[in-house]
Amino acid sequence: MGLALLFGLVSVGAALFTATNSYNYAILHAQELETGNLLVTSGGAFGLAMLAAAVAIVAIHAYDA
């Protein structure tokens, strides 16, 4: 259960990072300011969140048996 919890927390953290970057992008884009790499980092964090969630689900089922 430890690995599932670890990857679950990583997934939640990456999802929060995705939401923060997306919100910052929307604000800066509305103000017509430079957005930099906010969408790239947001996409990377989203990918990390999905991967960590998948590994957490696998860890739950692997240690369930």
mmCIF file of C-alpha atoms in Angstrom:
data_model
loop_
_atom_site.group_PDB
_atom_site.id
_atom_site.type_symbol
_atom_site.label_atom_id
_atom_site.label_comp_id
_atom_site.label_asym_id
_atom_site.label_seq_id
_atom_site.Cartn_x
_atom_site.Cartn_y
_atom_site.Cartn_z
ATOM 1 C CA MET A 1 0.000 0.000 0.000
ATOM 2 C CA GLY A 2 2.996 2.296 0.459
ATOM 3 C CA LEU A 3 3.818 2.555 -3.243
ATOM 4 C CA ALA A 4 0.186 3.179 -4.121
ATOM 5 C CA LEU A 5 0.017 5.995 -1.595
ATOM 6 C CA LEU A 6 3.295 7.476 -2.825
ATOM 7 C CA PHE A 7 2.257 7.490 -6.468
ATOM 8 C CA GLY A 8 -1.218 8.698 -5.530
ATOM 9 C CA LEU A 9 0.285 11.701 -3.766
ATOM 10 C CA VAL A 10 2.615 12.364 -6.713
ATOM 11 C CA SER A 11 -0.418 12.272 -8.988
ATOM 12 C CA VAL A 12 -2.349 14.756 -6.854
ATOM 13 C CA GLY A 13 0.663 17.070 -6.642
ATOM 14 C CA ALA A 14 1.188 16.987 -10.396
ATOM 15 C CA ALA A 15 -2.517 17.650 -10.967
ATOM 16 C CA LEU A 16 -2.331 20.700 -8.702
ATOM 17 C CA PHE A 17 0.763 21.886 -10.587
ATOM 18 C CA THR A 18 -1.136 21.443 -13.869
ATOM 19 C CA ALA A 19 -4.074 23.479 -12.582
ATOM 20 C CA THR A 20 -1.812 26.245 -11.285
ATOM 21 C CA ASN A 21 0.101 26.543 -14.554
ATOM 22 C CA SER A 22 -3.094 26.491 -16.613
ATOM 23 C CA TYR A 23 -4.651 29.203 -14.453
ATOM 24 C CA ASN A 24 -1.517 31.354 -14.697
ATOM 25 C CA TYR A 25 -1.486 30.878 -18.465
ATOM 26 C CA ALA A 26 -5.115 31.986 -18.746
ATOM 27 C CA ILE A 27 -4.478 35.116 -16.672
ATOM 28 C CA LEU A 28 -1.322 36.093 -18.574
ATOM 29 C CA HIS A 29 -2.932 35.347 -21.945
ATOM 30 C CA ALA A 30 -5.953 37.513 -21.098
ATOM 31 C CA GLN A 31 -3.609 40.363 -20.181
ATOM 32 C CA GLU A 32 -1.723 39.799 -23.457
ATOM 33 C CA LEU A 33 1.525 39.220 -21.578
ATOM 34 C CA GLU A 34 4.288 36.720 -22.311
ATOM 35 C CA THR A 35 3.176 33.234 -21.344
ATOM 36 C CA GLY A 36 6.565 31.577 -21.743
ATOM 37 C CA ASN A 37 6.508 27.818 -21.404
ATOM 38 C CA LEU A 38 3.468 27.590 -19.150
ATOM 39 C CA LEU A 39 1.572 25.321 -21.525
ATOM 40 C CA VAL A 40 4.592 23.057 -21.992
ATOM 41 C CA THR A 41 5.148 22.666 -18.257
ATOM 42 C CA SER A 42 1.417 22.236 -17.710
ATOM 43 C CA GLY A 43 1.325 19.460 -20.300
ATOM 44 C CA GLY A 44 4.343 17.777 -18.746
ATOM 45 C CA ALA A 45 2.770 17.918 -15.305
ATOM 46 C CA PHE A 46 -0.458 16.473 -16.722
ATOM 47 C CA GLY A 47 1.479 13.602 -18.270
ATOM 48 C CA LEU A 48 3.223 12.970 -14.958
ATOM 49 C CA ALA A 49 -0.119 12.999 -13.137
ATOM 50 C CA MET A 50 -1.605 10.444 -15.539
ATOM 51 C CA LEU A 51 1.468 8.196 -15.347
ATOM 52 C CA ALA A 52 1.627 8.349 -11.556
ATOM 53 C CA ALA A 53 -2.090 7.597 -11.275
ATOM 54 C CA ALA A 54 -1.722 4.588 -13.559
ATOM 55 C CA VAL A 55 1.242 3.274 -11.560
ATOM 56 C CA ALA A 56 -0.704 3.810 -8.323
ATOM 57 C CA ILE A 57 -3.593 1.729 -9.662
ATOM 58 C CA VAL A 58 -1.193 -1.011 -10.748
ATOM 59 C CA ALA A 59 0.490 -0.938 -7.327
ATOM 60 C CA ILE A 60 -2.867 -1.275 -5.566
ATOM 61 C CA HIS A 61 -3.789 -4.336 -7.628
ATOM 62 C CA ALA A 62 -0.315 -5.880 -7.513
ATOM 63 C CA TYR A 63 -0.168 -5.825 -3.725
ATOM 64 C CA ASP A 64 -3.844 -6.748 -3.329
ATOM 65 C CA ALA A 65 -3.234 -10.394 -4.258
#
